[in-house]
mmCIF file of C-alpha atoms in Angstrom:
data_model
loop_
_atom_site.group_PDB
_atom_site.id
_atom_site.type_symbol
_atom_site.label_atom_id
_atom_site.label_comp_id
_atom_site.label_asym_id
_atom_site.label_seq_id
_atom_site.Cartn_x
_atom_site.Cartn_y
_atom_site.Cartn_z
ATOM 1 C CA UNK A 2 0.000 0.000 0.000
ATOM 2 C CA UNK A 3 0.865 3.657 -0.104
ATOM 3 C CA UNK A 4 2.378 5.077 3.055
ATOM 4 C CA UNK A 5 3.989 8.411 3.911
ATOM 5 C CA UNK A 6 5.286 8.917 7.462
ATOM 6 C CA UNK A 7 6.150 12.205 9.137
ATOM 7 C CA UNK A 8 6.361 13.208 12.802
ATOM 8 C CA UNK A 9 3.090 14.713 13.981
ATOM 9 C CA UNK A 10 4.525 17.637 15.909
ATOM 10 C CA UNK A 11 7.872 19.372 16.431
ATOM 11 C CA UNK A 12 8.973 22.346 18.486
ATOM 12 C CA UNK A 13 12.030 24.508 17.857
ATOM 13 C CA UNK A 14 13.474 27.839 18.970
ATOM 14 C CA UNK A 15 13.612 31.021 16.949
ATOM 15 C CA UNK A 16 16.956 31.309 15.156
ATOM 16 C CA UNK A 17 17.659 27.578 15.340
ATOM 17 C CA UNK A 18 17.728 24.871 12.665
ATOM 18 C CA UNK A 19 15.084 22.148 12.419
ATOM 19 C CA UNK A 20 14.913 19.026 10.248
ATOM 20 C CA UNK A 21 11.558 17.448 9.381
ATOM 21 C CA UNK A 22 11.827 13.869 8.160
ATOM 22 C CA UNK A 23 9.595 12.001 5.745
ATOM 23 C CA UNK A 24 9.735 8.322 4.823
ATOM 24 C CA UNK A 25 7.645 6.833 2.066
ATOM 25 C CA UNK A 26 6.548 3.549 0.538
ATOM 26 C CA UNK A 27 4.619 4.082 -2.665
ATOM 27 C CA UNK A 28 3.804 2.254 -5.868
ATOM 28 C CA UNK A 29 6.412 3.917 -8.025
ATOM 29 C CA UNK A 30 8.078 7.279 -7.566
ATOM 30 C CA UNK A 31 7.860 10.367 -9.744
ATOM 31 C CA UNK A 32 9.065 13.054 -7.392
ATOM 32 C CA UNK A 33 8.621 14.331 -3.854
ATOM 33 C CA UNK A 34 7.098 17.678 -2.859
ATOM 34 C CA UNK A 35 7.131 19.698 0.343
ATOM 35 C CA UNK A 36 4.302 22.136 1.073
ATOM 36 C CA UNK A 37 3.816 24.636 3.904
ATOM 37 C CA UNK A 38 0.335 25.218 5.318
ATOM 38 C CA UNK A 39 -0.455 27.916 7.853
ATOM 39 C CA UNK A 40 -3.573 27.362 9.944
ATOM 40 C CA UNK A 41 -6.685 28.197 7.951
ATOM 41 C CA UNK A 42 -4.740 28.842 4.753
ATOM 42 C CA UNK A 43 -3.919 27.056 1.507
ATOM 43 C CA UNK A 44 -0.870 24.784 1.263
ATOM 44 C CA UNK A 45 1.925 26.559 -0.618
ATOM 45 C CA UNK A 46 4.697 24.878 -2.571
ATOM 46 C CA UNK A 47 8.172 24.833 -0.987
ATOM 47 C CA UNK A 48 10.312 22.349 -2.891
ATOM 48 C CA UNK A 49 10.495 19.479 -5.351
ATOM 49 C CA UNK A 50 13.033 16.626 -5.483
ATOM 50 C CA UNK A 51 13.172 13.928 -8.119
ATOM 51 C CA UNK A 52 16.892 13.056 -8.047
ATOM 52 C CA UNK A 53 18.974 12.133 -5.003
ATOM 53 C CA UNK A 54 20.636 14.974 -3.216
ATOM 54 C CA UNK A 55 20.038 18.345 -1.672
ATOM 55 C CA UNK A 56 18.022 21.212 -3.164
ATOM 56 C CA UNK A 57 18.601 24.573 -1.501
ATOM 57 C CA UNK A 58 16.248 27.539 -1.635
ATOM 58 C CA UNK A 59 17.162 30.340 0.728
ATOM 59 C CA UNK A 60 16.552 29.275 4.327
ATOM 60 C CA UNK A 61 14.871 26.047 3.207
ATOM 61 C CA UNK A 62 16.586 22.932 1.841
ATOM 62 C CA UNK A 63 15.165 19.550 0.907
ATOM 63 C CA UNK A 64 17.034 16.262 0.635
ATOM 64 C CA UNK A 65 16.067 13.037 -1.104
ATOM 65 C CA UNK A 66 17.396 9.469 -0.997
ATOM 66 C CA UNK A 67 15.335 7.299 -3.339
ATOM 67 C CA UNK A 68 17.080 4.068 -2.312
ATOM 68 C CA UNK A 69 16.086 4.677 1.313
ATOM 69 C CA UNK A 70 12.635 6.091 0.593
ATOM 70 C CA UNK A 71 13.591 9.106 2.672
ATOM 71 C CA UNK A 72 13.473 12.869 2.497
ATOM 72 C CA UNK A 73 13.937 15.735 4.889
ATOM 73 C CA UNK A 74 13.126 19.428 4.919
ATOM 74 C CA UNK A 75 15.703 21.613 6.643
ATOM 75 C CA UNK A 76 14.706 25.030 7.914
ATOM 76 C CA UNK A 77 17.506 27.374 8.992
ATOM 77 C CA UNK A 78 17.414 30.606 10.993
ATOM 78 C CA UNK A 79 13.904 29.835 12.159
ATOM 79 C CA UNK A 80 11.439 32.696 12.385
ATOM 80 C CA UNK A 81 8.151 32.873 14.245
ATOM 81 C CA UNK A 82 6.306 32.957 10.915
ATOM 82 C CA UNK A 83 7.677 29.464 10.135
ATOM 83 C CA UNK A 84 5.173 28.037 12.635
ATOM 84 C CA UNK A 85 2.957 25.982 10.313
ATOM 85 C CA UNK A 86 2.241 22.477 9.106
ATOM 86 C CA UNK A 87 4.700 20.966 6.642
ATOM 87 C CA UNK A 88 3.292 18.398 4.217
ATOM 88 C CA UNK A 89 5.377 15.776 2.449
ATOM 89 C CA UNK A 90 3.831 14.399 -0.763
ATOM 90 C CA UNK A 91 5.032 11.771 -3.224
ATOM 91 C CA UNK A 92 3.869 11.477 -6.829
ATOM 92 C CA UNK A 93 3.310 7.785 -7.478
ATOM 93 C CA UNK A 94 3.489 5.804 -10.715
ATOM 94 C CA UNK A 95 0.005 6.923 -11.759
ATOM 95 C CA UNK A 96 0.907 10.571 -11.264
ATOM 96 C CA UNK A 97 -1.252 10.909 -8.169
ATOM 97 C CA UNK A 98 0.081 12.965 -5.224
ATOM 98 C CA UNK A 99 0.068 10.950 -1.994
ATOM 99 C CA UNK A 100 0.280 13.177 1.096
ATOM 100 C CA UNK A 101 1.580 12.493 4.575
ATOM 101 C CA UNK A 102 -0.520 13.745 7.473
ATOM 102 C CA UNK A 103 1.780 16.717 7.957
ATOM 103 C CA UNK A 104 4.147 17.893 10.685
ATOM 104 C CA UNK A 105 2.999 20.799 12.846
ATOM 105 C CA UNK A 106 6.010 22.933 13.701
ATOM 106 C CA UNK A 107 5.843 25.374 16.581
ATOM 107 C CA UNK A 108 8.585 27.990 16.756
ATOM 108 C CA UNK A 109 9.097 29.476 20.218
ATOM 109 C CA UNK A 110 10.884 32.731 21.098
ATOM 110 C CA UNK B 13 -8.002 38.049 -8.652
ATOM 111 C CA UNK B 14 -4.885 35.936 -8.774
ATOM 112 C CA UNK B 15 -4.110 32.299 -8.035
ATOM 113 C CA UNK B 16 -6.840 29.888 -6.997
ATOM 114 C CA UNK B 17 -9.986 31.152 -5.297
ATOM 115 C CA UNK B 18 -12.720 29.191 -3.558
ATOM 116 C CA UNK B 19 -16.199 30.155 -2.410
ATOM 117 C CA UNK B 20 -17.699 30.002 0.076
ATOM 118 C CA UNK B 21 -14.920 29.946 2.656
ATOM 119 C CA UNK B 22 -17.237 28.516 5.300
ATOM 120 C CA UNK B 23 -20.407 26.454 4.878
ATOM 121 C CA UNK B 24 -22.765 24.890 7.391
ATOM 122 C CA UNK B 25 -25.391 22.578 5.967
ATOM 123 C CA UNK B 26 -27.902 20.034 7.157
ATOM 124 C CA UNK B 27 -27.852 16.454 5.962
ATOM 125 C CA UNK B 28 -30.810 17.018 3.651
ATOM 126 C CA UNK B 29 -29.486 20.191 2.014
ATOM 127 C CA UNK B 30 -27.977 20.610 -1.436
ATOM 128 C CA UNK B 31 -25.106 23.035 -1.864
ATOM 129 C CA UNK B 32 -22.206 23.641 -4.237
ATOM 130 C CA UNK B 33 -18.571 24.605 -3.720
ATOM 131 C CA UNK B 34 -16.920 26.736 -6.375
ATOM 132 C CA UNK B 35 -13.290 26.950 -7.412
ATOM 133 C CA UNK B 36 -11.735 29.305 -9.948
ATOM 134 C CA UNK B 37 -8.135 29.423 -11.112
ATOM 135 C CA UNK B 38 -6.605 32.474 -12.791
ATOM 136 C CA UNK B 39 -3.314 30.802 -13.743
ATOM 137 C CA UNK B 40 -4.116 29.391 -17.179
ATOM 138 C CA UNK B 41 -3.686 25.842 -15.899
ATOM 139 C CA UNK B 42 -5.136 22.770 -17.597
ATOM 140 C CA UNK B 43 -5.602 20.426 -14.633
ATOM 141 C CA UNK B 44 -7.770 20.881 -11.544
ATOM 142 C CA UNK B 45 -8.245 18.798 -8.411
ATOM 143 C CA UNK B 46 -10.528 18.418 -5.402
ATOM 144 C CA UNK B 47 -9.003 17.290 -2.089
ATOM 145 C CA UNK B 48 -10.529 16.588 1.315
ATOM 146 C CA UNK B 49 -8.551 17.512 4.439
ATOM 147 C CA UNK B 50 -9.844 16.105 7.725
ATOM 148 C CA UNK B 51 -8.300 16.779 11.115
ATOM 149 C CA UNK B 52 -5.260 14.617 11.849
ATOM 150 C CA UNK B 53 -5.502 12.911 8.440
ATOM 151 C CA UNK B 54 -3.541 13.295 5.200
ATOM 152 C CA UNK B 55 -4.955 15.228 2.293
ATOM 153 C CA UNK B 56 -7.152 12.849 0.283
ATOM 154 C CA UNK B 57 -7.471 13.259 -3.464
ATOM 155 C CA UNK B 58 -11.124 13.131 -4.543
ATOM 156 C CA UNK B 59 -11.315 14.086 -8.212
ATOM 157 C CA UNK B 60 -8.967 15.089 -11.027
ATOM 158 C CA UNK B 61 -9.889 16.962 -14.206
ATOM 159 C CA UNK B 62 -7.608 17.475 -17.170
ATOM 160 C CA UNK B 63 -8.749 19.731 -20.015
ATOM 161 C CA UNK B 64 -12.275 19.619 -18.537
ATOM 162 C CA UNK B 65 -12.434 15.825 -18.602
ATOM 163 C CA UNK B 66 -12.606 13.824 -15.401
ATOM 164 C CA UNK B 67 -9.584 11.521 -15.330
ATOM 165 C CA UNK B 68 -9.820 10.233 -11.805
ATOM 166 C CA UNK B 69 -12.533 9.490 -9.284
ATOM 167 C CA UNK B 70 -10.957 8.199 -6.126
ATOM 168 C CA UNK B 71 -13.792 5.972 -4.846
ATOM 169 C CA UNK B 72 -15.715 9.012 -3.653
ATOM 170 C CA UNK B 73 -19.359 8.498 -2.572
ATOM 171 C CA UNK B 74 -21.964 9.629 -5.084
ATOM 172 C CA UNK B 75 -23.236 12.303 -2.692
ATOM 173 C CA UNK B 76 -20.236 14.299 -3.987
ATOM 174 C CA UNK B 77 -20.627 15.279 -7.643
ATOM 175 C CA UNK B 78 -17.942 17.296 -9.462
ATOM 176 C CA UNK B 79 -18.435 19.502 -12.506
ATOM 177 C CA UNK B 80 -15.838 21.217 -14.692
ATOM 178 C CA UNK B 81 -17.556 23.469 -17.253
ATOM 179 C CA UNK B 82 -14.270 24.964 -18.495
ATOM 180 C CA UNK B 83 -10.576 24.868 -17.634
ATOM 181 C CA UNK B 84 -10.871 27.773 -15.169
ATOM 182 C CA UNK B 85 -13.816 26.602 -13.092
ATOM 183 C CA UNK B 86 -14.480 23.566 -10.936
ATOM 184 C CA UNK B 87 -17.531 22.823 -8.814
ATOM 185 C CA UNK B 88 -18.307 20.240 -6.161
ATOM 186 C CA UNK B 89 -22.030 19.614 -5.764
ATOM 187 C CA UNK B 90 -23.066 18.261 -2.375
ATOM 188 C CA UNK B 91 -26.285 16.475 -1.402
ATOM 189 C CA UNK B 92 -27.463 14.340 1.523
ATOM 190 C CA UNK B 93 -24.089 14.576 3.245
ATOM 191 C CA UNK B 94 -23.144 12.852 6.491
ATOM 192 C CA UNK B 95 -21.557 14.438 9.594
ATOM 193 C CA UNK B 96 -18.281 12.614 8.799
ATOM 194 C CA UNK B 97 -18.090 14.654 5.589
ATOM 195 C CA UNK B 98 -17.279 17.721 7.690
ATOM 196 C CA UNK B 99 -13.793 18.768 6.607
ATOM 197 C CA UNK B 100 -11.765 21.359 4.718
ATOM 198 C CA UNK B 101 -12.270 20.956 0.959
ATOM 199 C CA UNK B 102 -9.336 22.190 -1.071
ATOM 200 C CA UNK B 103 -9.202 22.891 -4.756
ATOM 201 C CA UNK B 104 -5.891 22.880 -6.622
ATOM 202 C CA UNK B 105 -4.651 23.402 -10.152
ATOM 203 C CA UNK B 106 -1.487 22.614 -12.072
ATOM 204 C CA UNK B 107 -0.130 23.628 -15.438
ATOM 205 C CA UNK B 108 -0.300 20.128 -16.858
ATOM 206 C CA UNK B 109 -1.495 16.861 -15.404
ATOM 207 C CA UNK B 110 1.011 14.376 -14.033
ATOM 208 C CA UNK B 111 4.256 16.224 -14.432
ATOM 209 C CA UNK B 112 6.807 17.715 -12.117
ATOM 210 C CA UNK B 113 4.800 20.926 -11.996
ATOM 211 C CA UNK B 114 3.575 21.745 -8.535
ATOM 212 C CA UNK B 115 -0.057 22.133 -7.640
ATOM 213 C CA UNK B 116 -1.392 25.505 -6.534
ATOM 214 C CA UNK B 117 -4.013 25.308 -3.812
ATOM 215 C CA UNK B 118 -6.955 27.508 -3.000
ATOM 216 C CA UNK B 119 -7.700 28.566 0.593
ATOM 217 C CA UNK B 120 -10.381 25.884 0.989
ATOM 218 C CA UNK B 121 -13.998 25.702 2.077
ATOM 219 C CA UNK B 122 -14.541 24.706 5.703
ATOM 220 C CA UNK B 123 -17.647 22.494 5.578
ATOM 221 C CA UNK B 124 -19.674 21.550 8.643
ATOM 222 C CA UNK B 125 -22.509 19.032 8.256
ATOM 223 C CA UNK B 126 -25.047 19.130 11.067
#
């Protein structure tokens, strides 16, 4: 079956670095997406990985290891506005996006 | 208007009511999607439209009926819903179906079935 696992909740301090992990087991793999969703708002696209390695975009980086079925999202220099849910999603062999349940990150002063 | 818009933002309906959710995308995209987001659960794909044709129906009960009159508009018609259908309903669009292009989401309609 299709399965995406992420921690349910994480807490970190303003200015620190946090890593949100995602492991997946899907029927086929056509890329992995990370989305950010603030409470009551639409999910917004953060990153896309289809090849192994690290993709960096400002304070956010995303890593993928296809052989391990593993990805992480790294957030540096945390700000209070980074408090949100972070959704990991894998595009399977049919092209469908399979989402994890999301990780709620709380950034504390 | 830019991006993906959804109306209404909040909806309360009884189990015998009929209502419709509306989604509009202003991005020139060719694919549109309906998702259901329940508390503590992953986003669930409900329907996919590509070039106004339904290409996927993810075992959704018939009390949910989608309609895509053109590539910019998507509706979800609701009738005789159950309390467990209460959730956030998100619409999304992407440039092309099934590619590396990301999906752009609307703000959602918070539905409460009483």
